[in-house]
Amino acid sequence: MRKEGFPYAFNPSKCESCEGRCCTGESGYIYVTSDEILALANLLKLELQVFTESYLYKIGYKYSLKEVVTNDSHDCIFYDRPSNGCKVYEARPTQCRTFPFWDYFKQRVDELKDECPGILDD
Ligand code: SF4
Ligand code: SF4
């Protein structure tokens, strides 16, 4: 898989064996917009307030998904280790849908390769 303007390609078949490295590991923000929050709450059939209190925290004027802290990892609250999958896949945020093609990584391909085994040289 390629995307114009990016100096690398991506092999999504690597996701089956990588154990969600983009959904786990170091702590990081998983930003969600107000539309995405509504979509996630609808998917889980939760009132907005209940969803917000259970799954989000505020960073300045934005919201991020919470993490679950284990011994050696910060897992996204929606990452399911037993199935190696996302519990809200259909409504996952844009930040997740667009990984690994983020502008941030255009100049940081080595950093991306360390995180994602699906990255190939273009
Ligand atoms: S880190 Fe890369 S290979 Fe692993 S699940 Fe995420 S996108 Fe797939
Ligand atoms: S919402 Fe899903 S795809 Fe996004 S970080 Fe969490 S588990 Fe991964």
Short mmCIF file of N, CA, C and O and ligand atoms in Angstrom, two decimals:
data_model
loop_
_atom_site.label_atom_id
_atom_site.label_comp_id
_atom_site.label_asym_id
_atom_site.label_seq_id
_atom_site.Cartn_x
_atom_site.Cartn_y
_atom_site.Cartn_z
N MET A 1 0.85 -1.18 0.00
CA MET A 1 0.00 0.00 0.00
C MET A 1 0.90 1.25 0.00
O MET A 1 1.85 1.30 0.76
N ARG A 2 0.54 2.20 -0.90
CA ARG A 2 1.33 3.43 -0.97
C ARG A 2 0.39 4.63 -0.90
O ARG A 2 -0.81 4.49 -1.19
N LYS A 3 0.95 5.76 -0.56
CA LYS A 3 0.18 7.00 -0.59
C LYS A 3 1.07 8.09 -1.15
O LYS A 3 2.24 8.21 -0.75
N GLU A 4 0.49 8.82 -2.09
CA GLU A 4 1.28 9.84 -2.77
C GLU A 4 1.88 10.83 -1.76
O GLU A 4 1.19 11.27 -0.83
N GLY A 5 3.14 11.12 -1.97
CA GLY A 5 3.81 12.11 -1.12
C GLY A 5 4.51 11.51 0.08
O GLY A 5 5.17 12.24 0.83
N PHE A 6 4.37 10.19 0.27
CA PHE A 6 5.03 9.55 1.42
C PHE A 6 6.20 8.70 0.94
O PHE A 6 6.05 7.93 -0.02
N PRO A 7 7.35 8.80 1.63
CA PRO A 7 8.56 8.12 1.16
C PRO A 7 8.66 6.68 1.63
O PRO A 7 9.75 6.17 1.86
N TYR A 8 7.56 6.01 1.84
CA TYR A 8 7.57 4.61 2.26
C TYR A 8 6.25 3.95 1.84
O TYR A 8 5.29 4.63 1.45
N ALA A 9 6.24 2.63 1.90
CA ALA A 9 5.03 1.86 1.61
C ALA A 9 4.66 1.08 2.87
O ALA A 9 5.44 1.01 3.83
N PHE A 10 3.47 0.50 2.87
CA PHE A 10 2.97 -0.20 4.06
C PHE A 10 2.36 -1.55 3.64
O PHE A 10 1.57 -1.62 2.69
N ASN A 11 2.77 -2.59 4.37
CA ASN A 11 2.23 -3.93 4.12
C ASN A 11 1.28 -4.29 5.27
O ASN A 11 1.72 -4.71 6.34
N PRO A 12 -0.06 -4.17 5.08
CA PRO A 12 -1.00 -4.38 6.18
C PRO A 12 -1.07 -5.82 6.67
O PRO A 12 -1.59 -6.07 7.76
N SER A 13 -0.54 -6.77 5.90
CA SER A 13 -0.59 -8.16 6.37
C SER A 13 0.27 -8.35 7.62
O SER A 13 0.08 -9.31 8.39
N LYS A 14 1.20 -7.43 7.87
CA LYS A 14 2.05 -7.52 9.08
C LYS A 14 1.24 -7.29 10.36
O LYS A 14 1.68 -7.64 11.45
N CYS A 15 0.07 -6.68 10.23
CA CYS A 15 -0.75 -6.39 11.43
C CYS A 15 -1.17 -7.69 12.13
O CYS A 15 -1.40 -7.69 13.34
N GLU A 16 -1.29 -8.77 11.38
CA GLU A 16 -1.76 -10.03 11.98
C GLU A 16 -0.80 -10.54 13.05
O GLU A 16 -1.22 -11.18 14.00
N SER A 17 0.48 -10.28 12.89
CA SER A 17 1.46 -10.86 13.81
C SER A 17 2.16 -9.83 14.69
O SER A 17 2.99 -10.19 15.52
N CYS A 18 1.83 -8.54 14.56
CA CYS A 18 2.65 -7.55 15.27
C CYS A 18 2.15 -7.21 16.67
O CYS A 18 2.80 -6.52 17.42
N GLU A 19 0.99 -7.72 17.04
CA GLU A 19 0.44 -7.51 18.39
C GLU A 19 0.20 -6.04 18.71
O GLU A 19 0.53 -5.55 19.79
N GLY A 20 -0.36 -5.35 17.74
CA GLY A 20 -0.87 -4.00 17.99
C GLY A 20 0.13 -2.99 18.49
O GLY A 20 -0.17 -2.23 19.41
N ARG A 21 1.29 -2.95 17.88
CA ARG A 21 2.30 -2.01 18.39
C ARG A 21 1.86 -0.55 18.25
O ARG A 21 2.33 0.31 18.98
N CYS A 22 0.98 -0.26 17.31
CA CYS A 22 0.51 1.13 17.18
C CYS A 22 -0.63 1.44 18.16
O CYS A 22 -1.04 2.59 18.28
N CYS A 23 -1.13 0.43 18.86
CA CYS A 23 -2.22 0.64 19.83
C CYS A 23 -1.71 0.45 21.26
O CYS A 23 -2.48 0.56 22.22
N THR A 24 -0.42 0.14 21.40
CA THR A 24 0.16 -0.17 22.71
C THR A 24 1.54 0.49 22.81
O THR A 24 1.94 1.24 21.94
N GLY A 25 2.25 0.16 23.87
CA GLY A 25 3.64 0.64 24.00
C GLY A 25 3.71 1.92 24.81
O GLY A 25 3.08 2.03 25.86
N GLU A 26 4.48 2.86 24.29
CA GLU A 26 4.65 4.12 25.01
C GLU A 26 3.33 4.88 25.08
O GLU A 26 2.50 4.78 24.18
N SER A 27 3.21 5.67 26.13
CA SER A 27 2.00 6.47 26.27
C SER A 27 1.91 7.49 25.14
O SER A 27 2.93 8.04 24.71
N GLY A 28 0.71 7.74 24.68
CA GLY A 28 0.52 8.73 23.62
C GLY A 28 -0.93 9.15 23.54
O GLY A 28 -1.80 8.48 24.10
N TYR A 29 -1.16 10.26 22.87
CA TYR A 29 -2.53 10.74 22.76
C TYR A 29 -3.20 10.11 21.54
O TYR A 29 -2.61 10.02 20.46
N ILE A 30 -4.45 9.71 21.73
CA ILE A 30 -5.26 9.22 20.61
C ILE A 30 -6.45 10.17 20.53
O ILE A 30 -7.47 9.99 21.20
N TYR A 31 -6.25 11.22 19.73
CA TYR A 31 -7.23 12.30 19.71
C TYR A 31 -8.52 11.88 19.01
O TYR A 31 -8.50 11.14 18.02
N VAL A 32 -9.62 12.39 19.55
CA VAL A 32 -10.92 12.14 18.93
C VAL A 32 -11.66 13.47 18.78
O VAL A 32 -11.67 14.29 19.69
N THR A 33 -12.29 13.64 17.63
CA THR A 33 -13.09 14.84 17.39
C THR A 33 -14.49 14.63 17.98
O THR A 33 -14.86 13.52 18.35
N SER A 34 -15.27 15.71 17.99
CA SER A 34 -16.63 15.57 18.55
C SER A 34 -17.47 14.61 17.72
O SER A 34 -18.25 13.83 18.27
N ASP A 35 -17.32 14.61 16.39
CA ASP A 35 -18.06 13.65 15.56
C ASP A 35 -17.63 12.21 15.86
O ASP A 35 -18.45 11.30 15.88
N GLU A 36 -16.33 12.03 16.06
CA GLU A 36 -15.83 10.68 16.36
C GLU A 36 -16.31 10.22 17.74
O GLU A 36 -16.62 9.04 17.94
N ILE A 37 -16.38 11.14 18.68
CA ILE A 37 -16.89 10.79 20.01
C ILE A 37 -18.35 10.32 19.90
O ILE A 37 -18.72 9.29 20.47
N LEU A 38 -19.13 11.05 19.12
CA LEU A 38 -20.54 10.65 18.93
C LEU A 38 -20.64 9.27 18.28
O LEU A 38 -21.44 8.43 18.70
N ALA A 39 -19.81 9.04 17.26
CA ALA A 39 -19.84 7.75 16.56
C ALA A 39 -19.44 6.61 17.50
O ALA A 39 -20.05 5.53 17.47
N LEU A 40 -18.45 6.85 18.34
CA LEU A 40 -18.01 5.81 19.28
C LEU A 40 -19.10 5.54 20.33
O LEU A 40 -19.39 4.39 20.65
N ALA A 41 -19.69 6.60 20.85
CA ALA A 41 -20.76 6.43 21.84
C ALA A 41 -21.94 5.68 21.23
O ALA A 41 -22.52 4.78 21.86
N ASN A 42 -22.27 6.02 19.98
CA ASN A 42 -23.37 5.31 19.30
C ASN A 42 -23.04 3.84 19.10
O ASN A 42 -23.88 2.97 19.32
N LEU A 43 -21.81 3.58 18.68
CA LEU A 43 -21.42 2.18 18.45
C LEU A 43 -21.56 1.36 19.73
O LEU A 43 -22.01 0.22 19.71
N LEU A 44 -21.17 1.98 20.85
CA LEU A 44 -21.22 1.26 22.13
C LEU A 44 -22.57 1.41 22.84
O LEU A 44 -22.75 0.89 23.94
N LYS A 45 -23.48 2.14 22.15
CA LYS A 45 -24.84 2.35 22.71
C LYS A 45 -24.79 2.95 24.12
O LYS A 45 -25.45 2.48 25.04
N LEU A 46 -23.96 3.98 24.25
CA LEU A 46 -23.81 4.65 25.54
C LEU A 46 -24.22 6.11 25.42
O LEU A 46 -24.04 6.72 24.37
N GLU A 47 -24.77 6.65 26.51
CA GLU A 47 -25.01 8.09 26.56
C GLU A 47 -23.67 8.80 26.44
O GLU A 47 -22.64 8.31 26.94
N LEU A 48 -23.72 9.98 25.83
CA LEU A 48 -22.48 10.73 25.59
C LEU A 48 -21.70 10.96 26.88
O LEU A 48 -20.48 10.79 26.93
N GLN A 49 -22.41 11.35 27.92
CA GLN A 49 -21.73 11.66 29.18
C GLN A 49 -21.07 10.40 29.77
O GLN A 49 -19.94 10.46 30.28
N VAL A 50 -21.77 9.29 29.69
CA VAL A 50 -21.22 8.04 30.23
C VAL A 50 -19.99 7.63 29.42
O VAL A 50 -18.96 7.25 29.98
N PHE A 51 -20.11 7.75 28.09
CA PHE A 51 -18.96 7.41 27.24
C PHE A 51 -17.76 8.30 27.57
O PHE A 51 -16.63 7.81 27.74
N THR A 52 -18.03 9.60 27.68
CA THR A 52 -16.94 10.55 27.95
C THR A 52 -16.24 10.24 29.27
O THR A 52 -15.01 10.20 29.34
N GLU A 53 -17.02 9.99 30.29
CA GLU A 53 -16.42 9.71 31.60
C GLU A 53 -15.65 8.39 31.60
O GLU A 53 -14.63 8.24 32.28
N SER A 54 -16.13 7.43 30.83
CA SER A 54 -15.52 6.09 30.87
C SER A 54 -14.27 5.98 29.99
O SER A 54 -13.34 5.25 30.34
N TYR A 55 -14.26 6.68 28.85
CA TYR A 55 -13.24 6.39 27.85
C TYR A 55 -12.35 7.56 27.45
O TYR A 55 -11.38 7.35 26.71
N LEU A 56 -12.67 8.77 27.88
CA LEU A 56 -11.92 9.93 27.40
C LEU A 56 -11.26 10.69 28.53
O LEU A 56 -11.70 10.63 29.68
N TYR A 57 -10.22 11.43 28.19
CA TYR A 57 -9.69 12.43 29.10
C TYR A 57 -9.31 13.67 28.29
O TYR A 57 -9.10 13.58 27.07
N LYS A 58 -9.27 14.78 28.98
CA LYS A 58 -9.09 16.05 28.30
C LYS A 58 -7.63 16.45 28.25
O LYS A 58 -6.91 16.34 29.26
N ILE A 59 -7.19 16.90 27.07
CA ILE A 59 -5.84 17.46 26.89
C ILE A 59 -6.06 18.86 26.35
O ILE A 59 -6.38 19.02 25.18
N GLY A 60 -5.91 19.86 27.19
CA GLY A 60 -6.20 21.23 26.73
C GLY A 60 -7.65 21.31 26.29
O GLY A 60 -8.55 20.96 27.04
N TYR A 61 -7.87 21.69 25.03
CA TYR A 61 -9.24 21.78 24.52
C TYR A 61 -9.63 20.54 23.72
O TYR A 61 -10.70 20.48 23.13
N LYS A 62 -8.74 19.53 23.68
CA LYS A 62 -9.03 18.31 22.93
C LYS A 62 -9.33 17.14 23.87
O LYS A 62 -9.07 17.21 25.07
N TYR A 63 -9.83 16.05 23.26
CA TYR A 63 -10.03 14.81 24.02
C TYR A 63 -9.17 13.70 23.43
O TYR A 63 -8.98 13.62 22.21
N SER A 64 -8.69 12.82 24.32
CA SER A 64 -7.96 11.63 23.90
C SER A 64 -8.64 10.41 24.50
O SER A 64 -9.27 10.49 25.56
N LEU A 65 -8.49 9.26 23.83
CA LEU A 65 -8.93 8.00 24.43
C LEU A 65 -8.03 7.69 25.62
O LEU A 65 -6.83 7.96 25.59
N LYS A 66 -8.60 7.08 26.64
CA LYS A 66 -7.80 6.67 27.80
C LYS A 66 -6.91 5.49 27.43
O LYS A 66 -7.13 4.80 26.43
N GLU A 67 -5.93 5.25 28.31
CA GLU A 67 -5.04 4.09 28.16
C GLU A 67 -5.19 3.18 29.38
O GLU A 67 -5.56 3.64 30.46
N VAL A 68 -4.86 1.93 29.17
CA VAL A 68 -4.80 0.97 30.27
C VAL A 68 -3.32 0.68 30.50
O VAL A 68 -2.62 0.25 29.57
N VAL A 69 -2.84 0.93 31.71
CA VAL A 69 -1.41 0.77 31.98
C VAL A 69 -1.15 -0.63 32.51
O VAL A 69 -1.74 -1.06 33.50
N THR A 70 -0.28 -1.35 31.80
CA THR A 70 0.14 -2.68 32.25
C THR A 70 1.59 -2.57 32.71
O THR A 70 2.15 -1.48 32.75
N ASN A 71 2.23 -3.68 33.01
CA ASN A 71 3.61 -3.65 33.50
C ASN A 71 4.55 -2.89 32.57
O ASN A 71 5.35 -2.09 33.00
N ASP A 72 4.44 -3.15 31.29
CA ASP A 72 5.42 -2.58 30.36
C ASP A 72 4.77 -1.86 29.18
O ASP A 72 5.40 -1.67 28.16
N SER A 73 3.51 -1.50 29.31
CA SER A 73 2.85 -0.90 28.15
C SER A 73 1.69 0.00 28.56
O SER A 73 1.09 -0.17 29.63
N HIS A 74 1.40 0.95 27.69
CA HIS A 74 0.19 1.75 27.81
C HIS A 74 -0.69 1.34 26.63
O HIS A 74 -0.41 1.73 25.49
N ASP A 75 -1.71 0.55 26.90
CA ASP A 75 -2.58 0.07 25.82
C ASP A 75 -3.76 1.03 25.66
O ASP A 75 -4.35 1.47 26.65
N CYS A 76 -4.13 1.30 24.41
CA CYS A 76 -5.38 2.02 24.17
C CYS A 76 -6.50 1.25 24.86
O CYS A 76 -6.53 0.01 24.82
N ILE A 77 -7.43 1.97 25.44
CA ILE A 77 -8.50 1.32 26.20
C ILE A 77 -9.34 0.41 25.31
O ILE A 77 -10.02 -0.50 25.81
N PHE A 78 -9.27 0.59 24.01
CA PHE A 78 -10.07 -0.25 23.11
C PHE A 78 -9.26 -1.36 22.44
O PHE A 78 -9.78 -2.08 21.61
N TYR A 79 -8.00 -1.47 22.81
CA TYR A 79 -7.22 -2.56 22.23
C TYR A 79 -7.52 -3.86 22.98
O TYR A 79 -7.50 -3.89 24.21
N ASP A 80 -7.78 -4.91 22.23
CA ASP A 80 -8.12 -6.21 22.82
C ASP A 80 -6.97 -7.18 22.58
O ASP A 80 -6.80 -7.68 21.46
N ARG A 81 -6.18 -7.41 23.61
CA ARG A 81 -5.00 -8.28 23.45
C ARG A 81 -5.35 -9.70 23.02
O ARG A 81 -4.71 -10.25 22.11
N PRO A 82 -6.37 -10.33 23.64
CA PRO A 82 -6.65 -11.72 23.26
C PRO A 82 -6.92 -11.90 21.76
O PRO A 82 -6.49 -12.88 21.15
N SER A 83 -7.62 -10.94 21.16
CA SER A 83 -7.94 -11.08 19.73
C SER A 83 -7.00 -10.26 18.85
O SER A 83 -7.12 -10.29 17.62
N ASN A 84 -6.06 -9.51 19.47
CA ASN A 84 -5.17 -8.63 18.73
C ASN A 84 -5.97 -7.71 17.81
O ASN A 84 -5.69 -7.60 16.62
N GLY A 85 -7.00 -7.09 18.38
CA GLY A 85 -7.84 -6.25 17.53
C GLY A 85 -8.38 -5.03 18.26
O GLY A 85 -8.18 -4.86 19.46
N CYS A 86 -9.07 -4.21 17.51
CA CYS A 86 -9.67 -2.98 18.03
C CYS A 86 -11.15 -3.24 18.31
O CYS A 86 -11.88 -3.67 17.42
N LYS A 87 -11.58 -2.95 19.54
CA LYS A 87 -12.97 -3.22 19.92
C LYS A 87 -13.96 -2.26 19.26
O LYS A 87 -15.17 -2.49 19.33
N VAL A 88 -13.45 -1.18 18.70
CA VAL A 88 -14.35 -0.20 18.07
C VAL A 88 -13.91 0.05 16.62
O VAL A 88 -13.98 1.17 16.12
N TYR A 89 -13.47 -1.01 15.97
CA TYR A 89 -12.82 -0.87 14.66
C TYR A 89 -13.65 -0.04 13.67
O TYR A 89 -13.12 0.83 12.98
N GLU A 90 -14.96 -0.29 13.64
CA GLU A 90 -15.81 0.42 12.66
C GLU A 90 -15.85 1.93 12.93
O GLU A 90 -16.08 2.70 12.01
N ALA A 91 -15.65 2.32 14.17
CA ALA A 91 -15.74 3.74 14.53
C ALA A 91 -14.41 4.28 15.04
O ALA A 91 -14.37 5.30 15.72
N ARG A 92 -13.32 3.62 14.70
CA ARG A 92 -12.02 4.07 15.20
C ARG A 92 -11.73 5.47 14.65
O ARG A 92 -12.15 5.81 13.54
N PRO A 93 -11.00 6.26 15.45
CA PRO A 93 -10.75 7.66 15.06
C PRO A 93 -9.89 7.78 13.80
O PRO A 93 -9.16 6.86 13.44
N THR A 94 -9.95 8.93 13.19
CA THR A 94 -9.15 9.22 11.98
C THR A 94 -7.67 8.97 12.23
O THR A 94 -6.95 8.46 11.36
N GLN A 95 -7.21 9.35 13.42
CA GLN A 95 -5.79 9.14 13.74
C GLN A 95 -5.40 7.68 13.56
O GLN A 95 -4.29 7.38 13.10
N CYS A 96 -6.29 6.77 13.90
CA CYS A 96 -6.02 5.33 13.74
C CYS A 96 -6.19 4.91 12.29
O CYS A 96 -5.41 4.11 11.77
N ARG A 97 -7.23 5.41 11.63
CA ARG A 97 -7.50 5.04 10.23
C ARG A 97 -6.36 5.44 9.32
O ARG A 97 -6.10 4.78 8.31
N THR A 98 -5.71 6.54 9.62
CA THR A 98 -4.70 7.07 8.69
C THR A 98 -3.29 6.58 9.00
O THR A 98 -2.38 6.79 8.20
N PHE A 99 -3.08 5.95 10.16
CA PHE A 99 -1.75 5.40 10.47
C PHE A 99 -1.42 4.32 9.44
O PHE A 99 -2.28 3.51 9.11
N PRO A 100 -0.20 4.22 8.91
CA PRO A 100 1.01 4.96 9.26
C PRO A 100 1.28 6.18 8.36
O PRO A 100 2.40 6.69 8.38
N PHE A 101 0.28 6.62 7.60
CA PHE A 101 0.51 7.74 6.69
C PHE A 101 0.17 9.07 7.38
O PHE A 101 -0.85 9.69 7.09
N TRP A 102 1.01 9.43 8.34
CA TRP A 102 0.89 10.72 9.03
C TRP A 102 2.00 11.64 8.53
O TRP A 102 3.15 11.20 8.37
N ASP A 103 1.66 12.90 8.35
CA ASP A 103 2.67 13.88 7.92
C ASP A 103 3.89 13.84 8.85
O ASP A 103 5.03 13.99 8.41
N TYR A 104 3.64 13.64 10.13
CA TYR A 104 4.71 13.61 11.12
C TYR A 104 5.82 12.64 10.71
O TYR A 104 7.01 12.89 10.95
N PHE A 105 5.45 11.52 10.10
CA PHE A 105 6.43 10.47 9.80
C PHE A 105 7.16 10.69 8.47
O PHE A 105 8.11 9.95 8.17
N LYS A 106 6.73 11.66 7.68
CA LYS A 106 7.40 11.88 6.38
C LYS A 106 8.89 12.12 6.56
O LYS A 106 9.69 11.67 5.75
N GLN A 107 9.24 12.82 7.63
CA GLN A 107 10.65 13.12 7.89
C GLN A 107 11.23 12.21 8.98
O GLN A 107 12.33 12.45 9.47
N ARG A 108 10.46 11.21 9.41
CA ARG A 108 10.90 10.38 10.54
C ARG A 108 10.64 8.90 10.23
O ARG A 108 10.03 8.17 11.03
N VAL A 109 11.09 8.46 9.07
CA VAL A 109 10.79 7.10 8.63
C VAL A 109 11.45 6.06 9.54
O VAL A 109 10.85 5.01 9.84
N ASP A 110 12.65 6.35 10.02
CA ASP A 110 13.31 5.38 10.91
C ASP A 110 12.53 5.20 12.21
O ASP A 110 12.40 4.08 12.71
N GLU A 111 12.02 6.30 12.74
CA GLU A 111 11.19 6.22 13.96
C GLU A 111 9.95 5.37 13.69
O GLU A 111 9.55 4.53 14.51
N LEU A 112 9.35 5.57 12.52
CA LEU A 112 8.16 4.79 12.16
C LEU A 112 8.49 3.31 12.01
O LEU A 112 7.74 2.44 12.47
N LYS A 113 9.62 3.02 11.38
CA LYS A 113 10.03 1.62 11.19
C LYS A 113 10.23 0.92 12.53
O LYS A 113 9.95 -0.28 12.67
N ASP A 114 10.72 1.66 13.53
CA ASP A 114 10.91 1.06 14.85
C ASP A 114 9.57 0.67 15.47
O ASP A 114 9.49 -0.28 16.24
N GLU A 115 8.53 1.42 15.14
CA GLU A 115 7.22 1.14 15.73
C GLU A 115 6.44 0.12 14.92
O GLU A 115 5.77 -0.75 15.48
N CYS A 116 6.50 0.23 13.61
CA CYS A 116 5.60 -0.55 12.75
C CYS A 116 6.38 -1.48 11.82
O CYS A 116 7.09 -1.02 10.93
N PRO A 117 6.23 -2.79 12.00
CA PRO A 117 6.96 -3.74 11.14
C PRO A 117 6.42 -3.81 9.72
O PRO A 117 7.00 -4.50 8.88
N GLY A 118 5.33 -3.11 9.43
CA GLY A 118 4.77 -3.15 8.08
C GLY A 118 5.33 -2.12 7.14
O GLY A 118 4.92 -2.03 5.98
N ILE A 119 6.30 -1.33 7.61
CA ILE A 119 6.83 -0.26 6.76
C ILE A 119 7.93 -0.78 5.83
O ILE A 119 8.84 -1.49 6.26
N LEU A 120 7.79 -0.44 4.58
CA LEU A 120 8.76 -0.86 3.56
C LEU A 120 9.35 0.38 2.89
O LEU A 120 8.66 1.38 2.74
N ASP A 121 10.61 0.25 2.49
CA ASP A 121 11.21 1.34 1.73
C ASP A 121 10.49 1.47 0.39
O ASP A 121 10.10 0.46 -0.20
N ASP A 122 10.29 2.68 -0.04
CA ASP A 122 9.55 2.92 -1.29
C ASP A 122 10.36 2.50 -2.50
O ASP A 122 11.55 2.59 -2.50
S1 SF4 B 1 2.23 -1.25 14.18
FE1 SF4 B 1 1.99 -1.44 11.95
S2 SF4 B 1 1.93 -3.64 11.54
FE2 SF4 B 1 1.53 -3.34 13.73
S3 SF4 B 1 -0.71 -3.28 13.90
FE3 SF4 B 1 0.03 -1.16 13.72
S4 SF4 B 1 -0.11 -0.73 11.51
FE4 SF4 B 1 -0.18 -2.95 11.75
S1 SF4 B 2 -9.07 3.01 18.86
FE1 SF4 B 2 -8.59 0.97 18.10
S2 SF4 B 2 -7.17 1.31 16.39
FE2 SF4 B 2 -7.20 3.19 17.63
S3 SF4 B 2 -5.49 3.00 19.07
FE3 SF4 B 2 -7.36 2.22 20.06
S4 SF4 B 2 -7.35 0.01 19.68
FE4 SF4 B 2 -5.92 0.97 18.24
#
